[in-house]
Amino acid sequence: MSDTMIKENPFSSQPTTSAFTEESTYQAVCKSAVASAIFAVLGLSAFLAQMFMLLPILGIVFALLALKAIRAYPDELVGKGAAKFGLLLSAVCLIGSGAMHSFIYATEVPEGYRRISFAELKPSSRGTDAQGFPKRAAELDGEKVFIKGYVRPPSGKQYGLKSFIMVGDFGDCCFGGDPAITDVVAIKIQSDDTVNYGYGLRRIGGTFRLNPSTAASDEEEIPRVFYEIEADHVR
């Protein structure tokens, strides 16, 4: 009897050689290639907010790792197409969103307003008043300022807001954070504009007011505030 077993295939007139004499080659999909494509698609959100620009960066990193691995093990790994897609789309998202946000930053401050940030309003080891706010806040009192932040979920209605609490951190805005009194600004809109609560970044311009002994706000969770802005520019 021959050492090679021959089995009859009932659907073919040709004999089939046993698996003992043949090996099939198995190729796995490169996980980095799949990750790069996923991060590339998610990276489209970088056009909505700068914080999401990390996503296309991750897409590029995983795409390069995937292409390197596939070149090293061409017989074991597949996914070059997905990696190239992830690399191209991530690069477009990163460059395009970077250019867009740079243009917005250069043109968003109205004439006559001074750009400030929430970081300037936080107390530090030096230059902090006895009441707990930085001296920088006292310097801004009465100045026309421009600041960007997020609407904290109001305790009452969420649409057509004429006053609300603004925070600088996305977590304090949308994920139930507990901001300090120097991390919030009470916004009181003086124009006909109104604001709806949402996750989007808001651009506010107006007159900055410091209340050294704090002032009452309209929100139950943050009843007292140091900082207020009488807003006449709302975006």
JSON list of C-alpha atoms in Angstrom, two decimals:
[
{"chain": "A", "resi": 1, "resn": "MET", "atom": "CA", "xyz": [0.00, 0.00, 0.00]},
{"chain": "A", "resi": 2, "resn": "SER", "atom": "CA", "xyz": [1.27, 3.44, -0.84]},
{"chain": "A", "resi": 3, "resn": "ASP", "atom": "CA", "xyz": [2.38, 5.73, 2.01]},
{"chain": "A", "resi": 4, "resn": "THR", "atom": "CA", "xyz": [0.25, 8.53, 0.52]},
{"chain": "A", "resi": 5, "resn": "MET", "atom": "CA", "xyz": [-3.43, 8.15, 1.19]},
{"chain": "A", "resi": 6, "resn": "ILE", "atom": "CA", "xyz": [-5.75, 8.98, -1.70]},
{"chain": "A", "resi": 7, "resn": "LYS", "atom": "CA", "xyz": [-9.32, 9.96, -0.93]},
{"chain": "A", "resi": 8, "resn": "GLU", "atom": "CA", "xyz": [-12.09, 10.08, -3.46]},
{"chain": "A", "resi": 9, "resn": "ASN", "atom": "CA", "xyz": [-13.88, 13.42, -3.76]},
{"chain": "A", "resi": 10, "resn": "PRO", "atom": "CA", "xyz": [-17.52, 12.62, -4.56]},
{"chain": "A", "resi": 11, "resn": "PHE", "atom": "CA", "xyz": [-17.90, 16.00, -6.31]},
{"chain": "A", "resi": 12, "resn": "SER", "atom": "CA", "xyz": [-14.84, 15.67, -8.53]},
{"chain": "A", "resi": 13, "resn": "SER", "atom": "CA", "xyz": [-13.39, 13.08, -10.85]},
{"chain": "A", "resi": 14, "resn": "GLN", "atom": "CA", "xyz": [-9.90, 13.97, -9.61]},
{"chain": "A", "resi": 15, "resn": "PRO", "atom": "CA", "xyz": [-8.48, 12.29, -6.52]},
{"chain": "A", "resi": 16, "resn": "THR", "atom": "CA", "xyz": [-7.73, 14.53, -3.55]},
{"chain": "A", "resi": 17, "resn": "THR", "atom": "CA", "xyz": [-4.39, 14.26, -1.84]},
{"chain": "A", "resi": 18, "resn": "SER", "atom": "CA", "xyz": [-4.63, 13.89, 1.92]},
{"chain": "A", "resi": 19, "resn": "ALA", "atom": "CA", "xyz": [-3.82, 16.79, 4.26]},
{"chain": "A", "resi": 20, "resn": "PHE", "atom": "CA", "xyz": [-0.86, 14.71, 5.37]},
{"chain": "A", "resi": 21, "resn": "THR", "atom": "CA", "xyz": [1.04, 15.80, 2.23]},
{"chain": "A", "resi": 22, "resn": "GLU", "atom": "CA", "xyz": [-0.14, 19.39, 1.84]},
{"chain": "A", "resi": 23, "resn": "GLU", "atom": "CA", "xyz": [-0.18, 22.44, 4.09]},
{"chain": "A", "resi": 24, "resn": "SER", "atom": "CA", "xyz": [-2.42, 25.47, 3.57]},
{"chain": "A", "resi": 25, "resn": "THR", "atom": "CA", "xyz": [-0.90, 28.92, 4.30]},
{"chain": "A", "resi": 26, "resn": "TYR", "atom": "CA", "xyz": [-2.84, 30.99, 6.85]},
{"chain": "A", "resi": 27, "resn": "GLN", "atom": "CA", "xyz": [-2.55, 34.82, 6.79]},
{"chain": "A", "resi": 28, "resn": "ALA", "atom": "CA", "xyz": [-3.77, 36.92, 9.70]},
{"chain": "A", "resi": 29, "resn": "VAL", "atom": "CA", "xyz": [-5.17, 40.43, 9.43]},
{"chain": "A", "resi": 30, "resn": "CYS", "atom": "CA", "xyz": [-2.76, 42.92, 10.98]},
{"chain": "A", "resi": 31, "resn": "LYS", "atom": "CA", "xyz": [-4.45, 44.43, 14.03]},
{"chain": "A", "resi": 32, "resn": "SER", "atom": "CA", "xyz": [-2.50, 47.67, 13.69]},
{"chain": "A", "resi": 33, "resn": "ALA", "atom": "CA", "xyz": [-3.88, 48.12, 10.17]},
{"chain": "A", "resi": 34, "resn": "VAL", "atom": "CA", "xyz": [-7.44, 47.76, 11.45]},
{"chain": "A", "resi": 35, "resn": "ALA", "atom": "CA", "xyz": [-6.72, 50.18, 14.32]},
{"chain": "A", "resi": 36, "resn": "SER", "atom": "CA", "xyz": [-5.28, 52.75, 11.90]},
{"chain": "A", "resi": 37, "resn": "ALA", "atom": "CA", "xyz": [-8.43, 52.66, 9.75]},
{"chain": "A", "resi": 38, "resn": "ILE", "atom": "CA", "xyz": [-10.67, 53.04, 12.82]},
{"chain": "A", "resi": 39, "resn": "PHE", "atom": "CA", "xyz": [-8.69, 55.97, 14.21]},
{"chain": "A", "resi": 40, "resn": "ALA", "atom": "CA", "xyz": [-8.66, 57.58, 10.75]},
{"chain": "A", "resi": 41, "resn": "VAL", "atom": "CA", "xyz": [-12.46, 57.55, 10.56]},
{"chain": "A", "resi": 42, "resn": "LEU", "atom": "CA", "xyz": [-12.78, 58.78, 14.13]},
{"chain": "A", "resi": 43, "resn": "GLY", "atom": "CA", "xyz": [-10.19, 61.44, 13.28]},
{"chain": "A", "resi": 44, "resn": "LEU", "atom": "CA", "xyz": [-12.78, 63.27, 11.19]},
{"chain": "A", "resi": 45, "resn": "SER", "atom": "CA", "xyz": [-14.00, 64.65, 14.52]},
{"chain": "A", "resi": 46, "resn": "ALA", "atom": "CA", "xyz": [-10.75, 66.67, 14.67]},
{"chain": "A", "resi": 47, "resn": "PHE", "atom": "CA", "xyz": [-12.53, 69.20, 12.44]},
{"chain": "A", "resi": 48, "resn": "LEU", "atom": "CA", "xyz": [-15.05, 69.72, 15.25]},
{"chain": "A", "resi": 49, "resn": "ALA", "atom": "CA", "xyz": [-12.64, 70.29, 18.15]},
{"chain": "A", "resi": 50, "resn": "GLN", "atom": "CA", "xyz": [-8.89, 70.50, 18.67]},
{"chain": "A", "resi": 51, "resn": "MET", "atom": "CA", "xyz": [-8.99, 67.94, 21.47]},
{"chain": "A", "resi": 52, "resn": "PHE", "atom": "CA", "xyz": [-9.78, 65.24, 18.89]},
{"chain": "A", "resi": 53, "resn": "MET", "atom": "CA", "xyz": [-6.62, 65.88, 16.87]},
{"chain": "A", "resi": 54, "resn": "LEU", "atom": "CA", "xyz": [-4.99, 63.09, 18.85]},
{"chain": "A", "resi": 55, "resn": "LEU", "atom": "CA", "xyz": [-7.11, 60.58, 16.90]},
{"chain": "A", "resi": 56, "resn": "PRO", "atom": "CA", "xyz": [-5.53, 61.12, 13.44]},
{"chain": "A", "resi": 57, "resn": "ILE", "atom": "CA", "xyz": [-2.10, 61.14, 15.09]},
{"chain": "A", "resi": 58, "resn": "LEU", "atom": "CA", "xyz": [-2.87, 57.68, 16.48]},
{"chain": "A", "resi": 59, "resn": "GLY", "atom": "CA", "xyz": [-4.13, 56.66, 13.03]},
{"chain": "A", "resi": 60, "resn": "ILE", "atom": "CA", "xyz": [-0.79, 57.61, 11.48]},
{"chain": "A", "resi": 61, "resn": "VAL", "atom": "CA", "xyz": [1.21, 55.81, 14.18]},
{"chain": "A", "resi": 62, "resn": "PHE", "atom": "CA", "xyz": [-0.76, 52.56, 13.83]},
{"chain": "A", "resi": 63, "resn": "ALA", "atom": "CA", "xyz": [-0.61, 52.75, 10.03]},
{"chain": "A", "resi": 64, "resn": "LEU", "atom": "CA", "xyz": [3.18, 53.04, 10.05]},
{"chain": "A", "resi": 65, "resn": "LEU", "atom": "CA", "xyz": [3.46, 50.16, 12.54]},
{"chain": "A", "resi": 66, "resn": "ALA", "atom": "CA", "xyz": [1.19, 48.05, 10.35]},
{"chain": "A", "resi": 67, "resn": "LEU", "atom": "CA", "xyz": [3.12, 48.72, 7.14]},
{"chain": "A", "resi": 68, "resn": "LYS", "atom": "CA", "xyz": [6.38, 47.88, 8.89]},
{"chain": "A", "resi": 69, "resn": "ALA", "atom": "CA", "xyz": [4.99, 44.61, 10.24]},
{"chain": "A", "resi": 70, "resn": "ILE", "atom": "CA", "xyz": [3.48, 43.59, 6.89]},
{"chain": "A", "resi": 71, "resn": "ARG", "atom": "CA", "xyz": [6.78, 44.25, 5.11]},
{"chain": "A", "resi": 72, "resn": "ALA", "atom": "CA", "xyz": [8.58, 42.12, 7.69]},
{"chain": "A", "resi": 73, "resn": "TYR", "atom": "CA", "xyz": [6.08, 39.23, 7.49]},
{"chain": "A", "resi": 74, "resn": "PRO", "atom": "CA", "xyz": [4.47, 39.38, 4.03]},
{"chain": "A", "resi": 75, "resn": "ASP", "atom": "CA", "xyz": [3.43, 35.72, 4.10]},
{"chain": "A", "resi": 76, "resn": "GLU", "atom": "CA", "xyz": [1.82, 35.87, 7.53]},
{"chain": "A", "resi": 77, "resn": "LEU", "atom": "CA", "xyz": [0.07, 39.28, 7.61]},
{"chain": "A", "resi": 78, "resn": "VAL", "atom": "CA", "xyz": [-2.44, 41.08, 5.39]},
{"chain": "A", "resi": 79, "resn": "GLY", "atom": "CA", "xyz": [-4.00, 44.51, 5.68]},
{"chain": "A", "resi": 80, "resn": "LYS", "atom": "CA", "xyz": [-1.77, 46.77, 3.63]},
{"chain": "A", "resi": 81, "resn": "GLY", "atom": "CA", "xyz": [-4.80, 48.39, 1.99]},
{"chain": "A", "resi": 82, "resn": "ALA", "atom": "CA", "xyz": [-6.39, 49.23, 5.34]},
{"chain": "A", "resi": 83, "resn": "ALA", "atom": "CA", "xyz": [-3.10, 50.63, 6.62]},
{"chain": "A", "resi": 84, "resn": "LYS", "atom": "CA", "xyz": [-2.65, 52.84, 3.55]},
{"chain": "A", "resi": 85, "resn": "PHE", "atom": "CA", "xyz": [-6.25, 54.05, 3.88]},
{"chain": "A", "resi": 86, "resn": "GLY", "atom": "CA", "xyz": [-5.69, 54.85, 7.55]},
{"chain": "A", "resi": 87, "resn": "LEU", "atom": "CA", "xyz": [-2.45, 56.66, 6.80]},
{"chain": "A", "resi": 88, "resn": "LEU", "atom": "CA", "xyz": [-3.92, 58.80, 4.01]},
{"chain": "A", "resi": 89, "resn": "LEU", "atom": "CA", "xyz": [-7.16, 59.74, 5.78]},
{"chain": "A", "resi": 90, "resn": "SER", "atom": "CA", "xyz": [-5.37, 60.43, 9.08]},
{"chain": "A", "resi": 91, "resn": "ALA", "atom": "CA", "xyz": [-2.88, 62.71, 7.33]},
{"chain": "A", "resi": 92, "resn": "VAL", "atom": "CA", "xyz": [-5.72, 64.61, 5.64]},
{"chain": "A", "resi": 93, "resn": "CYS", "atom": "CA", "xyz": [-7.58, 64.99, 8.95]},
{"chain": "A", "resi": 94, "resn": "LEU", "atom": "CA", "xyz": [-4.48, 66.11, 10.84]},
{"chain": "A", "resi": 95, "resn": "ILE", "atom": "CA", "xyz": [-3.27, 68.63, 8.26]},
{"chain": "A", "resi": 96, "resn": "GLY", "atom": "CA", "xyz": [-6.73, 69.88, 7.34]},
{"chain": "A", "resi": 97, "resn": "SER", "atom": "CA", "xyz": [-8.01, 70.29, 10.90]},
{"chain": "A", "resi": 98, "resn": "GLY", "atom": "CA", "xyz": [-4.71, 71.83, 12.00]},
{"chain": "A", "resi": 99, "resn": "ALA", "atom": "CA", "xyz": [-4.93, 74.46, 9.26]},
{"chain": "A", "resi": 100, "resn": "MET", "atom": "CA", "xyz": [-8.60, 75.15, 10.04]},
{"chain": "A", "resi": 101, "resn": "HIS", "atom": "CA", "xyz": [-8.06, 75.57, 13.78]},
{"chain": "A", "resi": 102, "resn": "SER", "atom": "CA", "xyz": [-5.02, 77.78, 13.19]},
{"chain": "A", "resi": 103, "resn": "PHE", "atom": "CA", "xyz": [-7.06, 80.05, 10.94]},
{"chain": "A", "resi": 104, "resn": "ILE", "atom": "CA", "xyz": [-9.88, 80.22, 13.50]},
{"chain": "A", "resi": 105, "resn": "TYR", "atom": "CA", "xyz": [-7.44, 81.03, 16.30]},
{"chain": "A", "resi": 106, "resn": "ALA", "atom": "CA", "xyz": [-5.90, 83.86, 14.28]},
{"chain": "A", "resi": 107, "resn": "THR", "atom": "CA", "xyz": [-9.25, 85.46, 13.40]},
{"chain": "A", "resi": 108, "resn": "GLU", "atom": "CA", "xyz": [-11.70, 84.61, 16.21]},
{"chain": "A", "resi": 109, "resn": "VAL", "atom": "CA", "xyz": [-11.00, 87.47, 18.65]},
{"chain": "A", "resi": 110, "resn": "PRO", "atom": "CA", "xyz": [-13.15, 90.54, 17.84]},
{"chain": "A", "resi": 111, "resn": "GLU", "atom": "CA", "xyz": [-11.38, 93.87, 17.58]},
{"chain": "A", "resi": 112, "resn": "GLY", "atom": "CA", "xyz": [-11.04, 95.59, 20.92]},
{"chain": "A", "resi": 113, "resn": "TYR", "atom": "CA", "xyz": [-11.20, 92.38, 23.01]},
{"chain": "A", "resi": 114, "resn": "ARG", "atom": "CA", "xyz": [-8.33, 90.75, 24.91]},
{"chain": "A", "resi": 115, "resn": "ARG", "atom": "CA", "xyz": [-7.93, 86.98, 24.70]},
{"chain": "A", "resi": 116, "resn": "ILE", "atom": "CA", "xyz": [-7.81, 85.29, 28.10]},
{"chain": "A", "resi": 117, "resn": "SER", "atom": "CA", "xyz": [-7.91, 81.67, 29.27]},
{"chain": "A", "resi": 118, "resn": "PHE", "atom": "CA", "xyz": [-9.24, 79.82, 32.28]},
{"chain": "A", "resi": 119, "resn": "ALA", "atom": "CA", "xyz": [-5.66, 79.07, 33.29]},
{"chain": "A", "resi": 120, "resn": "GLU", "atom": "CA", "xyz": [-5.11, 82.79, 33.96]},
{"chain": "A", "resi": 121, "resn": "LEU", "atom": "CA", "xyz": [-8.02, 82.78, 36.41]},
{"chain": "A", "resi": 122, "resn": "LYS", "atom": "CA", "xyz": [-6.71, 79.95, 38.58]},
{"chain": "A", "resi": 123, "resn": "PRO", "atom": "CA", "xyz": [-4.77, 80.72, 41.78]},
{"chain": "A", "resi": 124, "resn": "SER", "atom": "CA", "xyz": [-1.06, 79.96, 41.87]},
{"chain": "A", "resi": 125, "resn": "SER", "atom": "CA", "xyz": [1.67, 79.85, 44.48]},
{"chain": "A", "resi": 126, "resn": "ARG", "atom": "CA", "xyz": [2.48, 83.46, 43.69]},
{"chain": "A", "resi": 127, "resn": "GLY", "atom": "CA", "xyz": [0.28, 86.38, 42.77]},
{"chain": "A", "resi": 128, "resn": "THR", "atom": "CA", "xyz": [-2.82, 85.08, 44.58]},
{"chain": "A", "resi": 129, "resn": "ASP", "atom": "CA", "xyz": [-5.11, 87.38, 46.56]},
{"chain": "A", "resi": 130, "resn": "ALA", "atom": "CA", "xyz": [-6.07, 86.55, 50.12]},
{"chain": "A", "resi": 131, "resn": "GLN", "atom": "CA", "xyz": [-9.63, 85.71, 49.00]},
{"chain": "A", "resi": 132, "resn": "GLY", "atom": "CA", "xyz": [-8.29, 82.95, 46.73]},
{"chain": "A", "resi": 133, "resn": "PHE", "atom": "CA", "xyz": [-8.31, 84.44, 43.23]},
{"chain": "A", "resi": 134, "resn": "PRO", "atom": "CA", "xyz": [-5.18, 85.49, 41.29]},
{"chain": "A", "resi": 135, "resn": "LYS", "atom": "CA", "xyz": [-4.19, 89.16, 41.02]},
{"chain": "A", "resi": 136, "resn": "ARG", "atom": "CA", "xyz": [-4.49, 88.73, 37.27]},
{"chain": "A", "resi": 137, "resn": "ALA", "atom": "CA", "xyz": [-8.27, 88.56, 37.76]},
{"chain": "A", "resi": 138, "resn": "ALA", "atom": "CA", "xyz": [-8.23, 91.95, 39.50]},
{"chain": "A", "resi": 139, "resn": "GLU", "atom": "CA", "xyz": [-6.28, 93.41, 36.57]},
{"chain": "A", "resi": 140, "resn": "LEU", "atom": "CA", "xyz": [-8.95, 92.19, 34.14]},
{"chain": "A", "resi": 141, "resn": "ASP", "atom": "CA", "xyz": [-11.86, 93.70, 36.06]},
{"chain": "A", "resi": 142, "resn": "GLY", "atom": "CA", "xyz": [-13.77, 96.00, 33.72]},
{"chain": "A", "resi": 143, "resn": "GLU", "atom": "CA", "xyz": [-11.77, 94.92, 30.62]},
{"chain": "A", "resi": 144, "resn": "LYS", "atom": "CA", "xyz": [-13.24, 93.67, 27.36]},
{"chain": "A", "resi": 145, "resn": "VAL", "atom": "CA", "xyz": [-12.19, 90.00, 27.18]},
{"chain": "A", "resi": 146, "resn": "PHE", "atom": "CA", "xyz": [-12.62, 87.00, 24.90]},
{"chain": "A", "resi": 147, "resn": "ILE", "atom": "CA", "xyz": [-12.67, 83.48, 26.33]},
{"chain": "A", "resi": 148, "resn": "LYS", "atom": "CA", "xyz": [-13.47, 79.98, 25.10]},
{"chain": "A", "resi": 149, "resn": "GLY", "atom": "CA", "xyz": [-15.13, 77.25, 27.12]},
{"chain": "A", "resi": 150, "resn": "TYR", "atom": "CA", "xyz": [-18.06, 74.90, 27.58]},
{"chain": "A", "resi": 151, "resn": "VAL", "atom": "CA", "xyz": [-21.58, 75.41, 28.91]},
{"chain": "A", "resi": 152, "resn": "ARG", "atom": "CA", "xyz": [-22.03, 73.49, 32.15]},
{"chain": "A", "resi": 153, "resn": "PRO", "atom": "CA", "xyz": [-25.35, 71.60, 32.23]},
{"chain": "A", "resi": 154, "resn": "PRO", "atom": "CA", "xyz": [-27.85, 74.03, 33.79]},
{"chain": "A", "resi": 155, "resn": "SER", "atom": "CA", "xyz": [-30.10, 72.91, 36.63]},
{"chain": "A", "resi": 156, "resn": "GLY", "atom": "CA", "xyz": [-33.15, 74.40, 34.90]},
{"chain": "A", "resi": 157, "resn": "LYS", "atom": "CA", "xyz": [-33.95, 74.80, 31.22]},
{"chain": "A", "resi": 158, "resn": "GLN", "atom": "CA", "xyz": [-31.34, 73.93, 28.61]},
{"chain": "A", "resi": 159, "resn": "TYR", "atom": "CA", "xyz": [-32.52, 76.01, 25.65]},
{"chain": "A", "resi": 160, "resn": "GLY", "atom": "CA", "xyz": [-32.67, 79.74, 25.05]},
{"chain": "A", "resi": 161, "resn": "LEU", "atom": "CA", "xyz": [-30.27, 80.48, 27.91]},
{"chain": "A", "resi": 162, "resn": "LYS", "atom": "CA", "xyz": [-29.51, 84.12, 28.68]},
{"chain": "A", "resi": 163, "resn": "SER", "atom": "CA", "xyz": [-27.24, 83.22, 31.60]},
{"chain": "A", "resi": 164, "resn": "PHE", "atom": "CA", "xyz": [-25.18, 80.12, 32.32]},
{"chain": "A", "resi": 165, "resn": "ILE", "atom": "CA", "xyz": [-21.99, 78.82, 33.91]},
{"chain": "A", "resi": 166, "resn": "MET", "atom": "CA", "xyz": [-18.99, 78.37, 31.62]},
{"chain": "A", "resi": 167, "resn": "VAL", "atom": "CA", "xyz": [-16.07, 76.04, 32.39]},
{"chain": "A", "resi": 168, "resn": "GLY", "atom": "CA", "xyz": [-12.78, 75.52, 30.60]},
{"chain": "A", "resi": 169, "resn": "ASP", "atom": "CA", "xyz": [-12.56, 71.74, 30.95]},
{"chain": "A", "resi": 170, "resn": "PHE", "atom": "CA", "xyz": [-14.64, 69.35, 28.84]},
{"chain": "A", "resi": 171, "resn": "GLY", "atom": "CA", "xyz": [-14.92, 66.94, 31.78]},
{"chain": "A", "resi": 172, "resn": "ASP", "atom": "CA", "xyz": [-16.34, 69.62, 34.08]},
{"chain": "A", "resi": 173, "resn": "CYS", "atom": "CA", "xyz": [-18.80, 70.49, 31.35]},
{"chain": "A", "resi": 174, "resn": "CYS", "atom": "CA", "xyz": [-20.15, 67.17, 30.24]},
{"chain": "A", "resi": 175, "resn": "PHE", "atom": "CA", "xyz": [-19.12, 64.41, 32.64]},
{"chain": "A", "resi": 176, "resn": "GLY", "atom": "CA", "xyz": [-20.22, 65.66, 36.04]},
{"chain": "A", "resi": 177, "resn": "GLY", "atom": "CA", "xyz": [-16.98, 67.23, 37.22]},
{"chain": "A", "resi": 178, "resn": "ASP", "atom": "CA", "xyz": [-16.83, 69.34, 40.36]},
{"chain": "A", "resi": 179, "resn": "PRO", "atom": "CA", "xyz": [-15.03, 72.56, 39.34]},
{"chain": "A", "resi": 180, "resn": "ALA", "atom": "CA", "xyz": [-13.50, 74.96, 41.84]},
{"chain": "A", "resi": 181, "resn": "ILE", "atom": "CA", "xyz": [-14.91, 78.47, 42.13]},
{"chain": "A", "resi": 182, "resn": "THR", "atom": "CA", "xyz": [-11.90, 79.80, 40.17]},
{"chain": "A", "resi": 183, "resn": "ASP", "atom": "CA", "xyz": [-12.60, 77.31, 37.35]},
{"chain": "A", "resi": 184, "resn": "VAL", "atom": "CA", "xyz": [-15.94, 78.84, 36.39]},
{"chain": "A", "resi": 185, "resn": "VAL", "atom": "CA", "xyz": [-17.23, 82.07, 34.88]},
{"chain": "A", "resi": 186, "resn": "ALA", "atom": "CA", "xyz": [-20.87, 83.18, 35.05]},
{"chain": "A", "resi": 187, "resn": "ILE", "atom": "CA", "xyz": [-22.00, 84.43, 31.65]},
{"chain": "A", "resi": 188, "resn": "LYS", "atom": "CA", "xyz": [-24.82, 86.98, 31.40]},
{"chain": "A", "resi": 189, "resn": "ILE", "atom": "CA", "xyz": [-25.76, 87.75, 27.81]},
{"chain": "A", "resi": 190, "resn": "GLN", "atom": "CA", "xyz": [-26.51, 91.42, 27.22]},
{"chain": "A", "resi": 191, "resn": "SER", "atom": "CA", "xyz": [-27.43, 91.13, 23.53]},
{"chain": "A", "resi": 192, "resn": "ASP", "atom": "CA", "xyz": [-30.42, 89.43, 21.91]},
{"chain": "A", "resi": 193, "resn": "ASP", "atom": "CA", "xyz": [-28.43, 86.20, 21.54]},
{"chain": "A", "resi": 194, "resn": "THR", "atom": "CA", "xyz": [-29.27, 83.04, 23.47]},
{"chain": "A", "resi": 195, "resn": "VAL", "atom": "CA", "xyz": [-27.38, 79.79, 23.99]},
{"chain": "A", "resi": 196, "resn": "ASN", "atom": "CA", "xyz": [-28.49, 76.16, 24.07]},
{"chain": "A", "resi": 197, "resn": "TYR", "atom": "CA", "xyz": [-26.71, 73.63, 26.23]},
{"chain": "A", "resi": 198, "resn": "GLY", "atom": "CA", "xyz": [-24.46, 71.30, 24.23]},
{"chain": "A", "resi": 199, "resn": "TYR", "atom": "CA", "xyz": [-21.01, 69.73, 24.07]},
{"chain": "A", "resi": 200, "resn": "GLY", "atom": "CA", "xyz": [-19.62, 72.27, 21.61]},
{"chain": "A", "resi": 201, "resn": "LEU", "atom": "CA", "xyz": [-16.97, 74.86, 22.40]},
{"chain": "A", "resi": 202, "resn": "ARG", "atom": "CA", "xyz": [-18.34, 78.38, 22.97]},
{"chain": "A", "resi": 203, "resn": "ARG", "atom": "CA", "xyz": [-16.62, 81.67, 22.19]},
{"chain": "A", "resi": 204, "resn": "ILE", "atom": "CA", "xyz": [-17.68, 84.50, 24.46]},
{"chain": "A", "resi": 205, "resn": "GLY", "atom": "CA", "xyz": [-16.70, 88.16, 24.44]},
{"chain": "A", "resi": 206, "resn": "GLY", "atom": "CA", "xyz": [-17.74, 90.83, 26.90]},
{"chain": "A", "resi": 207, "resn": "THR", "atom": "CA", "xyz": [-16.87, 92.87, 29.96]},
{"chain": "A", "resi": 208, "resn": "PHE", "atom": "CA", "xyz": [-15.12, 90.94, 32.72]},
{"chain": "A", "resi": 209, "resn": "ARG", "atom": "CA", "xyz": [-16.30, 91.52, 36.28]},
{"chain": "A", "resi": 210, "resn": "LEU", "atom": "CA", "xyz": [-14.59, 90.38, 39.48]},
{"chain": "A", "resi": 211, "resn": "ASN", "atom": "CA", "xyz": [-16.65, 89.91, 42.63]},
{"chain": "A", "resi": 212, "resn": "PRO", "atom": "CA", "xyz": [-14.07, 89.74, 45.46]},
{"chain": "A", "resi": 213, "resn": "SER", "atom": "CA", "xyz": [-16.66, 88.61, 47.99]},
{"chain": "A", "resi": 214, "resn": "THR", "atom": "CA", "xyz": [-18.39, 86.39, 45.36]},
{"chain": "A", "resi": 215, "resn": "ALA", "atom": "CA", "xyz": [-21.76, 86.96, 43.76]},
{"chain": "A", "resi": 216, "resn": "ALA", "atom": "CA", "xyz": [-24.82, 84.74, 43.54]},
{"chain": "A", "resi": 217, "resn": "SER", "atom": "CA", "xyz": [-25.27, 82.71, 40.35]},
{"chain": "A", "resi": 218, "resn": "ASP", "atom": "CA", "xyz": [-28.41, 81.18, 38.85]},
{"chain": "A", "resi": 219, "resn": "GLU", "atom": "CA", "xyz": [-27.15, 77.62, 39.32]},
{"chain": "A", "resi": 220, "resn": "GLU", "atom": "CA", "xyz": [-27.85, 75.41, 42.33]},
{"chain": "A", "resi": 221, "resn": "GLU", "atom": "CA", "xyz": [-24.62, 73.38, 42.06]},
{"chain": "A", "resi": 222, "resn": "ILE", "atom": "CA", "xyz": [-22.45, 76.51, 41.78]},
{"chain": "A", "resi": 223, "resn": "PRO", "atom": "CA", "xyz": [-24.31, 79.10, 43.88]},
{"chain": "A", "resi": 224, "resn": "ARG", "atom": "CA", "xyz": [-21.43, 81.61, 44.22]},
{"chain": "A", "resi": 225, "resn": "VAL", "atom": "CA", "xyz": [-18.92, 82.91, 41.66]},
{"chain": "A", "resi": 226, "resn": "PHE", "atom": "CA", "xyz": [-15.91, 85.19, 41.58]},
{"chain": "A", "resi": 227, "resn": "TYR", "atom": "CA", "xyz": [-16.01, 85.87, 37.86]},
{"chain": "A", "resi": 228, "resn": "GLU", "atom": "CA", "xyz": [-18.73, 87.17, 35.57]},
{"chain": "A", "resi": 229, "resn": "ILE", "atom": "CA", "xyz": [-18.75, 88.29, 31.95]},
{"chain": "A", "resi": 230, "resn": "GLU", "atom": "CA", "xyz": [-21.39, 90.64, 30.61]},
{"chain": "A", "resi": 231, "resn": "ALA", "atom": "CA", "xyz": [-21.40, 89.11, 27.14]},
{"chain": "A", "resi": 232, "resn": "ASP", "atom": "CA", "xyz": [-22.10, 91.01, 23.96]},
{"chain": "A", "resi": 233, "resn": "HIS", "atom": "CA", "xyz": [-20.33, 88.58, 21.61]},
{"chain": "A", "resi": 234, "resn": "VAL", "atom": "CA", "xyz": [-21.58, 84.96, 21.56]},
{"chain": "A", "resi": 235, "resn": "ARG", "atom": "CA", "xyz": [-20.48, 82.25, 19.15]}
]
